[in-house]
Amino acid sequence: QLVSTQSTGAAPALAQYDSLYQQWLHKSNPDGDEPTLKSLGSGSDYAAFINMGGISCIDLTFVGPYYTYHTEFDNYHYLSNYADPDMNATKSVAEVAAVVLFELANERTVPLSATSYAKYVSDTVLNSRLKTDLAEEDIDSEILEKAIRKFVANAEEYEKSRPKFEDQKRMHMELRRYNDQNAADGAEFLYNHGLPGRPQNRHMLF
């Protein structure tokens, strides 16, 4: 979420907001402190990256009437005349994508938030039917809950160490190790044999 926050904070909003970040926050989580990141799902272009490689992905989109999706009318004519006639939304998406790429290429530490990832995992698992399903099979979920709490605590400690790596004098290998750990977060949840009956899906969360 770190790179998403930085990129949308720099992009102009489409309505009466100071930035696209403020608009995103208002639309997705008006009573919260941070905008909501939704699950990417499993049926689009990024599915192979997530499900097979555990690679972090982002989907940039604006929500609104889009009745031509996956039809022969889903083309530039419809976009420029009906969906986004002033091309303001298209321009904002392009600007966010450009800033995301710039941040990923130029930040000294990889701008991916370990705490955001851990919180998402915790909220998704603990608020799902998983605990109920385990209880029905007479399986104690305490081990899972303990592991998740530890994952969240470790992520918080990891993020606390980020500022020291902004120092240009830090050793290259220490910085490389820090960034590699951050970038590989998703890969830690891969199961090499794939999920039961779905061998092409190796990610145990998504």
Coordinates of C-alpha atoms in Angstrom, one line a residue, residues 20 30 44 50 68 74-75 83 97 116 118 141 148 155 157 184:
L20 CA -6.6 11.3 -6.0
P30 CA -14.9 7.2 4.2
S44 CA -7.2 -11.2 -15.2
I50 CA 0.2 -13.8 -8.3
T68 CA -19.4 -2.7 -23.2
D74 CA -15.3 -2.0 -26.0
N75 CA -13.0 0.3 -28.0
A83 CA -17.0 6.4 -20.8
A97 CA 1.1 4.2 -13.2
S116 CA -0.1 -3.3 5.1
A118 CA 0.4 -8.4 7.1
S141 CA -7.3 -22.8 14.8
I148 CA -0.7 -14.7 12.0
A155 CA 6.1 -7.0 9.8
E157 CA 9.5 -4.7 13.4
A184 CA 9.5 -11.7 -1.7

